[in-house]
CSV table of C-alpha atoms and ligand atoms in Angstrom, one decimal:
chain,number,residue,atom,x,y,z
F,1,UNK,CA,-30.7,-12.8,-19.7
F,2,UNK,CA,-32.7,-12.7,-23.0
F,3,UNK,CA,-35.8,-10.0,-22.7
F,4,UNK,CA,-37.6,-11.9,-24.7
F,5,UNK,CA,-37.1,-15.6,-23.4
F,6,UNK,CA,-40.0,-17.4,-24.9
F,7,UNK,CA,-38.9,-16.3,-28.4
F,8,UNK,CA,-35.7,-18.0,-29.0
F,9,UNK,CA,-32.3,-16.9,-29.7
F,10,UNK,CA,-32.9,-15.4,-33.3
F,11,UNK,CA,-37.0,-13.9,-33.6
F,12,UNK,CA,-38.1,-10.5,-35.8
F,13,UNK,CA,-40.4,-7.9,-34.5
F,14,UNK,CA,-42.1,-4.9,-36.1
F,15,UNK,CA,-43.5,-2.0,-34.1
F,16,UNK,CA,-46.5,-0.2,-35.3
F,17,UNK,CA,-46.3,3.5,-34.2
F,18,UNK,CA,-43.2,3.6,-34.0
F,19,UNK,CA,-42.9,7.1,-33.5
F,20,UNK,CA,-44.7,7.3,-30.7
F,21,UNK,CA,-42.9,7.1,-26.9
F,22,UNK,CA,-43.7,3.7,-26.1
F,23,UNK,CA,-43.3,2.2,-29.5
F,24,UNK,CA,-40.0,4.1,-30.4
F,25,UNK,CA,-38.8,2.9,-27.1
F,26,UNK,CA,-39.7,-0.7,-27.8
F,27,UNK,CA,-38.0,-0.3,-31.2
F,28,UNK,CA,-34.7,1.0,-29.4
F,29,UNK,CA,-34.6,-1.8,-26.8
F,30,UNK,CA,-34.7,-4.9,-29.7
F,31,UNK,CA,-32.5,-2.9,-31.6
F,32,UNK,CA,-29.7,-3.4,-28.5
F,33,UNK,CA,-31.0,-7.6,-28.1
F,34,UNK,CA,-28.5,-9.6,-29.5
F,35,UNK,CA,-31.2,-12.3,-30.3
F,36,UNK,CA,-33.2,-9.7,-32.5
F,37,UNK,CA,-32.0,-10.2,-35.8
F,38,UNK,CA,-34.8,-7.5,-37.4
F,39,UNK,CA,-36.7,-4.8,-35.9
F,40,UNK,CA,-38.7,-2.8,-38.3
F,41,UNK,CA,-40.8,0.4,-37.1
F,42,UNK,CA,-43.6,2.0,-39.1
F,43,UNK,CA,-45.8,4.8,-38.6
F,44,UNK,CA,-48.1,8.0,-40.6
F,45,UNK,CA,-44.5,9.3,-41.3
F,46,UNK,CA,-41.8,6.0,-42.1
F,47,UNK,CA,-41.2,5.5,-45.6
F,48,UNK,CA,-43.3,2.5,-45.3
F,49,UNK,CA,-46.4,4.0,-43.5
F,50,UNK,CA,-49.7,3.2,-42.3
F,51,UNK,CA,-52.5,5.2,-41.2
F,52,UNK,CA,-54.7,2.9,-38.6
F,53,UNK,CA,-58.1,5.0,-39.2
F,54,UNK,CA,-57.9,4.1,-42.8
F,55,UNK,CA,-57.9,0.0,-44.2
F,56,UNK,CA,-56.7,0.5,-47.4
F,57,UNK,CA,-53.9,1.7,-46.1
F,58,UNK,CA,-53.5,-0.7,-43.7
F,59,UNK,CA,-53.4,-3.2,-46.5
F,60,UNK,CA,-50.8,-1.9,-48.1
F,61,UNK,CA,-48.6,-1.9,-45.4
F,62,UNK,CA,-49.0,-5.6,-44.8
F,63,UNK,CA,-48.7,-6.5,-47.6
F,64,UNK,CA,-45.3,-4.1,-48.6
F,65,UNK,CA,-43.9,-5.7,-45.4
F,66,UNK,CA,-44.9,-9.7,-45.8
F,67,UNK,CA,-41.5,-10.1,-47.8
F,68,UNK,CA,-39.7,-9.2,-44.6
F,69,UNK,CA,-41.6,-11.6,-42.6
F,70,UNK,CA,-42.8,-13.8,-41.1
F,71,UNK,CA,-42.5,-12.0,-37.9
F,72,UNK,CA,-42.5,-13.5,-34.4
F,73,UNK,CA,-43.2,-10.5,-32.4
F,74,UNK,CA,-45.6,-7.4,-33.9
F,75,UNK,CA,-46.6,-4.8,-31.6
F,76,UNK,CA,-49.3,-2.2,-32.3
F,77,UNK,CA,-48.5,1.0,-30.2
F,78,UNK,CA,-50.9,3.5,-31.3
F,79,UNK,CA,-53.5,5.5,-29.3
F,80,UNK,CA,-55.1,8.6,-28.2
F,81,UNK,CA,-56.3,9.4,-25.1
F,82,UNK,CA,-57.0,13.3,-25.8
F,83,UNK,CA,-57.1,15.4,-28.6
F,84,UNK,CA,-57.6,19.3,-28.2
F,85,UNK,CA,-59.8,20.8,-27.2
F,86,UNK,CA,-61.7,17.4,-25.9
F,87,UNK,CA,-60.2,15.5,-23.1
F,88,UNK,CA,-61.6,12.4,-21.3
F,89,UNK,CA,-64.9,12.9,-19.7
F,90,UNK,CA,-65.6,13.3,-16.2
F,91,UNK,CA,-68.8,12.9,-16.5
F,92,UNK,CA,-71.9,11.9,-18.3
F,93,UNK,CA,-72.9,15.6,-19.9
F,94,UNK,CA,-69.3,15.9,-20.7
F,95,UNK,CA,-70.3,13.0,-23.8
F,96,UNK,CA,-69.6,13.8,-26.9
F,97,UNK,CA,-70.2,11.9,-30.2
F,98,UNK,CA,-67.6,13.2,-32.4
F,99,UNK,CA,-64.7,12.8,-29.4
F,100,UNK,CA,-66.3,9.0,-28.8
F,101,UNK,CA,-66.4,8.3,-32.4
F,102,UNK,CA,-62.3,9.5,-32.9
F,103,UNK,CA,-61.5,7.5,-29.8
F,104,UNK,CA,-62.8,4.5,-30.9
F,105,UNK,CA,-61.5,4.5,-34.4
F,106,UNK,CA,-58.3,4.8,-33.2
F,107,UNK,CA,-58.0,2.4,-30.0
F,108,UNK,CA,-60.6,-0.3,-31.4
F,109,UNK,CA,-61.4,-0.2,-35.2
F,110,UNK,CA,-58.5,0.8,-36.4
F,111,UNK,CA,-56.3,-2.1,-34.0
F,112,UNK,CA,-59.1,-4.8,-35.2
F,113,UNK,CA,-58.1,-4.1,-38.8
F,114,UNK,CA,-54.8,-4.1,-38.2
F,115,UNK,CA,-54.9,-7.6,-36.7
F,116,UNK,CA,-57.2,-8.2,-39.7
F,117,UNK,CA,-54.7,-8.0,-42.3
F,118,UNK,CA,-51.6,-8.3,-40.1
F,119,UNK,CA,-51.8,-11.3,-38.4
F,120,UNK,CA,-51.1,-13.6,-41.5
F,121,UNK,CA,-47.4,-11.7,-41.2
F,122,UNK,CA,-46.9,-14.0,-37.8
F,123,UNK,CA,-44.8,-16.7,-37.5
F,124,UNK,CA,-46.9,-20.6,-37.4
F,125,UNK,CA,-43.9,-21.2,-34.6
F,126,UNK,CA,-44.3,-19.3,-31.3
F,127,UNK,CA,-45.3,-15.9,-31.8
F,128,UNK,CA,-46.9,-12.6,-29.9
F,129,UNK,CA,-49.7,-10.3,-31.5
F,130,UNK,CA,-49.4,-7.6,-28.9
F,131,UNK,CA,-51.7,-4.1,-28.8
F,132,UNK,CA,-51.4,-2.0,-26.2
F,133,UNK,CA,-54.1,-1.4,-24.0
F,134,UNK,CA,-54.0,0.0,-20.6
F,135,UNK,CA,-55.7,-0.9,-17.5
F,136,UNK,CA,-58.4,1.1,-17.4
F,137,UNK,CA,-60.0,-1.0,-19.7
F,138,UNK,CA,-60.3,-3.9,-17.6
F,139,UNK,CA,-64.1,-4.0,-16.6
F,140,UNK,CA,-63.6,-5.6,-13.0
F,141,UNK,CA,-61.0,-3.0,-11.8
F,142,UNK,CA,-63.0,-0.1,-12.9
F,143,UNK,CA,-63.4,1.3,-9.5
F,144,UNK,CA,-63.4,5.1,-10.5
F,145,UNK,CA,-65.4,5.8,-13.4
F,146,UNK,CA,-64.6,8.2,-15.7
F,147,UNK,CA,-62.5,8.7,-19.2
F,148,UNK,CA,-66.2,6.8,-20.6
F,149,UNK,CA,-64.3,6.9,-24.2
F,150,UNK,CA,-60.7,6.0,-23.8
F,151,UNK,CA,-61.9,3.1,-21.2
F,152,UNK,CA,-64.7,1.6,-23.5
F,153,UNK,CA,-62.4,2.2,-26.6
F,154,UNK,CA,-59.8,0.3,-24.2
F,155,UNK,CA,-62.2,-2.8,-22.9
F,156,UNK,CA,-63.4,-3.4,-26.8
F,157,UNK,CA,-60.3,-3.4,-27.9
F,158,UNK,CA,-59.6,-6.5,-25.2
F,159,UNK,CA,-62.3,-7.9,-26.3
F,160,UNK,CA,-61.5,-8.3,-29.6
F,161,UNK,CA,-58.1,-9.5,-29.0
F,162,UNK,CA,-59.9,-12.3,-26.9
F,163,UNK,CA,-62.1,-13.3,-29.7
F,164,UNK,CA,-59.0,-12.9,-32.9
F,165,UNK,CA,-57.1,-14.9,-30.2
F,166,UNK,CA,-59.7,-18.0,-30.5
F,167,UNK,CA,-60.0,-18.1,-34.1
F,168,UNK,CA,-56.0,-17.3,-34.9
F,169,UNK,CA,-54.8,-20.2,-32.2
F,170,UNK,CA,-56.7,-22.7,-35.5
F,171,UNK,CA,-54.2,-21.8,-37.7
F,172,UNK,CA,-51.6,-20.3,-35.2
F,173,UNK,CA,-51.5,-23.3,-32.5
F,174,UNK,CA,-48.3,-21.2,-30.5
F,175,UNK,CA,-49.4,-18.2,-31.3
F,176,UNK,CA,-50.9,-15.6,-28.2
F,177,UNK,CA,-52.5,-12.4,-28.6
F,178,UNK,CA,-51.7,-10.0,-26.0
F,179,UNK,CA,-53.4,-7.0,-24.6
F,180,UNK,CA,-50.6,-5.1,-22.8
F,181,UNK,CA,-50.6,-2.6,-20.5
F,182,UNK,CA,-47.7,-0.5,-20.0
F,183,UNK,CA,-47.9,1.3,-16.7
F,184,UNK,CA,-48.0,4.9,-16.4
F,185,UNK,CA,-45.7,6.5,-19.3
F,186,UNK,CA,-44.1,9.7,-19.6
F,187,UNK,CA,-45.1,10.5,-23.2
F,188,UNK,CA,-47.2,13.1,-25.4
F,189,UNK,CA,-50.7,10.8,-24.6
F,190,UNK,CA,-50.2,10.5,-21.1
F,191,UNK,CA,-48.4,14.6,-20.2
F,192,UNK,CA,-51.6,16.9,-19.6
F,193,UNK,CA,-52.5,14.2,-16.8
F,194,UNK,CA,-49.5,14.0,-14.9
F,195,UNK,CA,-47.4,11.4,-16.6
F,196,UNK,CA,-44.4,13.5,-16.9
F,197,UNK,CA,-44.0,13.4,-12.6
F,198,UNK,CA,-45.5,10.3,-12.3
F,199,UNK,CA,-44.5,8.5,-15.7
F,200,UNK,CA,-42.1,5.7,-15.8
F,201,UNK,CA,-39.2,7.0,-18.4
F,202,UNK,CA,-40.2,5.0,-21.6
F,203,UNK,CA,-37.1,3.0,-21.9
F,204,UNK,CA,-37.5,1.4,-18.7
F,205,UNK,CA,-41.3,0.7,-19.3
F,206,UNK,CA,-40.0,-1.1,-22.3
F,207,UNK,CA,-37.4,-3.4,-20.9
F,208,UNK,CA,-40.3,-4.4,-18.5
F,209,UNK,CA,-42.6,-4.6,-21.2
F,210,UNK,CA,-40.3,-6.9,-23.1
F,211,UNK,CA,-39.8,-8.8,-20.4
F,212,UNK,CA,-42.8,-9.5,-19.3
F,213,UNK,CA,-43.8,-10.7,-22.8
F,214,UNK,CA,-41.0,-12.8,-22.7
F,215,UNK,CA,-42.9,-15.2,-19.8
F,216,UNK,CA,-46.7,-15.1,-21.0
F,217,UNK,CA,-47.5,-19.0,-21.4
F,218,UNK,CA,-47.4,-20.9,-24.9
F,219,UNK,CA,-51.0,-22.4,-23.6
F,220,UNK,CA,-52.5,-18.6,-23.5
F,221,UNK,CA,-54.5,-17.9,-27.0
F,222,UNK,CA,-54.9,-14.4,-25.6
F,223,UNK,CA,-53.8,-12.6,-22.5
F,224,UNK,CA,-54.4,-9.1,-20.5
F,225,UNK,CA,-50.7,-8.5,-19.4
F,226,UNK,CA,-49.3,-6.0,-17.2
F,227,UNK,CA,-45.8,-4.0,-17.8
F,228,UNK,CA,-44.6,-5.8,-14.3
F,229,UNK,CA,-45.6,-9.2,-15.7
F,230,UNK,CA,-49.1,-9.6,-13.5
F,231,UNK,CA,-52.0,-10.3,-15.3
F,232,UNK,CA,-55.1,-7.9,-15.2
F,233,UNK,CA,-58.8,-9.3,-15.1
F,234,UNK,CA,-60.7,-8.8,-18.7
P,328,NAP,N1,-48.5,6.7,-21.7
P,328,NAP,C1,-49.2,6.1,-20.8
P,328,NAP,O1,-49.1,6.4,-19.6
P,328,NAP,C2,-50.1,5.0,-21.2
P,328,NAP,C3,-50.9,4.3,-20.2
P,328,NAP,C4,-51.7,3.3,-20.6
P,328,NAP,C5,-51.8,3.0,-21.9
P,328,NAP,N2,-51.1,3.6,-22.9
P,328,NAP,C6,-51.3,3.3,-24.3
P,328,NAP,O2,-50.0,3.1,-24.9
P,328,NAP,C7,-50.1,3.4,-26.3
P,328,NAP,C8,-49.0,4.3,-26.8
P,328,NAP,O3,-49.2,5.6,-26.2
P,328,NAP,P1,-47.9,6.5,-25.9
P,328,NAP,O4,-48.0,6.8,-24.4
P,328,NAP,O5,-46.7,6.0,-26.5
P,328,NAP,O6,-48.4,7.9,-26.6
P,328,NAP,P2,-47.8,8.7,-27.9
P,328,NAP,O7,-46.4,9.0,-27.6
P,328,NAP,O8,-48.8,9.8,-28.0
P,328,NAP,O9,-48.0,7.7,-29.1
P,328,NAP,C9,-49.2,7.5,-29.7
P,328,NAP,C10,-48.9,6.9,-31.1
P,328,NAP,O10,-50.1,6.6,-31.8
P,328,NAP,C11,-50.0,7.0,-33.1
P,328,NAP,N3,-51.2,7.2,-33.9
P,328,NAP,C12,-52.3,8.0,-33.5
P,328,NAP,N4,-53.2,8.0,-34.4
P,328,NAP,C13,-52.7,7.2,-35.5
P,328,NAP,C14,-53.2,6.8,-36.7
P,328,NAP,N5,-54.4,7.2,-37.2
P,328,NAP,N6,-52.4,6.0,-37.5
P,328,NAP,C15,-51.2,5.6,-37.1
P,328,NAP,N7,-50.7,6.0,-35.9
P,328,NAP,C16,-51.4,6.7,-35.1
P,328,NAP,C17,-49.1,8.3,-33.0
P,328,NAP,O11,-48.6,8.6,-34.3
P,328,NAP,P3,-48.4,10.1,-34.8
P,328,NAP,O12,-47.1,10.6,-34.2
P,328,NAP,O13,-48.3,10.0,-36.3
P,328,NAP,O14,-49.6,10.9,-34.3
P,328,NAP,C18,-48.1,7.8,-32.0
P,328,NAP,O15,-47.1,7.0,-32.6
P,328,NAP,C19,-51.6,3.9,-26.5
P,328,NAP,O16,-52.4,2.8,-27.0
P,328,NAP,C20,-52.0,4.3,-25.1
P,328,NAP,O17,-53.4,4.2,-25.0
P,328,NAP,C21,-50.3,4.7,-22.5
């Protein structure tokens, strides 16, 4: 079975942060499709890189890499969830402007210019915009509280993937953006909270991830997806 049904037997992708777990894992498991006929990964450190707290260099990745295109599948893996010695807040005095600041550069603004100057790299047929998100950004199932940052970094970022997917469907009719969540993942982000006993290994989340992307609906402009195919309420 194809893992990525709903893009046809012969459809390019490129991964951004590649390096990380999720998107090296991603890269790995189109490299092994027989119906990928390119997969190109970029990161701060590919020979072709890109640095997602700063535009200009943004730019010049897009436009170094619209030769290779266009693409039918790019995925934006980036993220940070902690960065020492700050980790997500428990609570309302832990709040601190530089840690809410970094957080938000790199799961919102930086994400929003990437689908800025990346999206004209999609192709007009059927194609996915994907950024990963997580769940905890969802508004409706925040039952907990908690991790203020990394959840409102999280729910803005949705948010701005609904709105690029209104205006891109004009000039993109088959084209869906996707806000995707991969599950719990054993990787660097997710270790000082458990993710390495509770963590899926990354190569299995990414065979779900694939094919769950595989089945999200032509008639979606945008979409908050789940690793096990579910969808997640905005
Ligand atoms: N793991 C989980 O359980 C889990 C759960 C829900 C959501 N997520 C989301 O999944 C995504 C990937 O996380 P992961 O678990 O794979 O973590 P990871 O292994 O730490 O990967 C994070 C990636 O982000 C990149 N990055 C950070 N700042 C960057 C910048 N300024 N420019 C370019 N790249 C930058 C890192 O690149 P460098 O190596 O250059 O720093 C790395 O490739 C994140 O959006 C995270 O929020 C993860």
């Amino acid at each position: 079975m194809a893992i990525l049904e709903n893009l046809g037997t012969a459809y390019k992708a490129l991964v951004i942060g590649a390096n990380g777990a999720i998107g090296s894992a991603l890269v790995k498991a189109m490299q092994s499709d027989p119906h990928c006929t390119l997969v190109m990964g970029i990161s701060r450190s590919s020979e072709i890189s890109i640095d997602i707290s700063n535009e200009e260099s943004i730019q010049h990745a897009s436009s170094v890499l619209e030769s290779k295109g266009p693409f039918d599948l790019i995925i934006l893996a980036t993220g940070i969830l902690h960065q020492a010695p700050i980790i997500p807040e428990k609570k309302l005095d832990q709040l601190n402007l530089d840690y809410l600041q970094k957080v938000f550069a790199i799961n919102t603004f930086g994400p929003a210019l990437v689908i800025k100057h990346f999206h004209r790299l999609l192709s007009k047929k059927r194609s996915l915009f994907v950024c990963i998100s997580a769940k905890v950004g969802s508004i409706e199932d925040n039952r907990l509280g908690g991790w203020y940052s990394y959840r409102a970094s999280k729910a803005a970022l949705n948010m701005l993937i609904k709105t690029a997917g209104i205006e891109i469907r004009r000039t993109y009719p088959e084209t869906t953006l996707v806000a995707l969540h991969p599950g719990t993942v054993n990787s660097r982000l997710s270790q000082p909270f458990g993710g390495e006993k509770t963590g899926q290994a990354p190569e299995d989340a990414a065979l779900k991830m694939l094919q769950a992307l595989g089945q999200v609906p032509t008639t979606s402009p945008s979409i908050f997806l789940s690793y096990d195919g579910s969808t997640i309420l905005w």
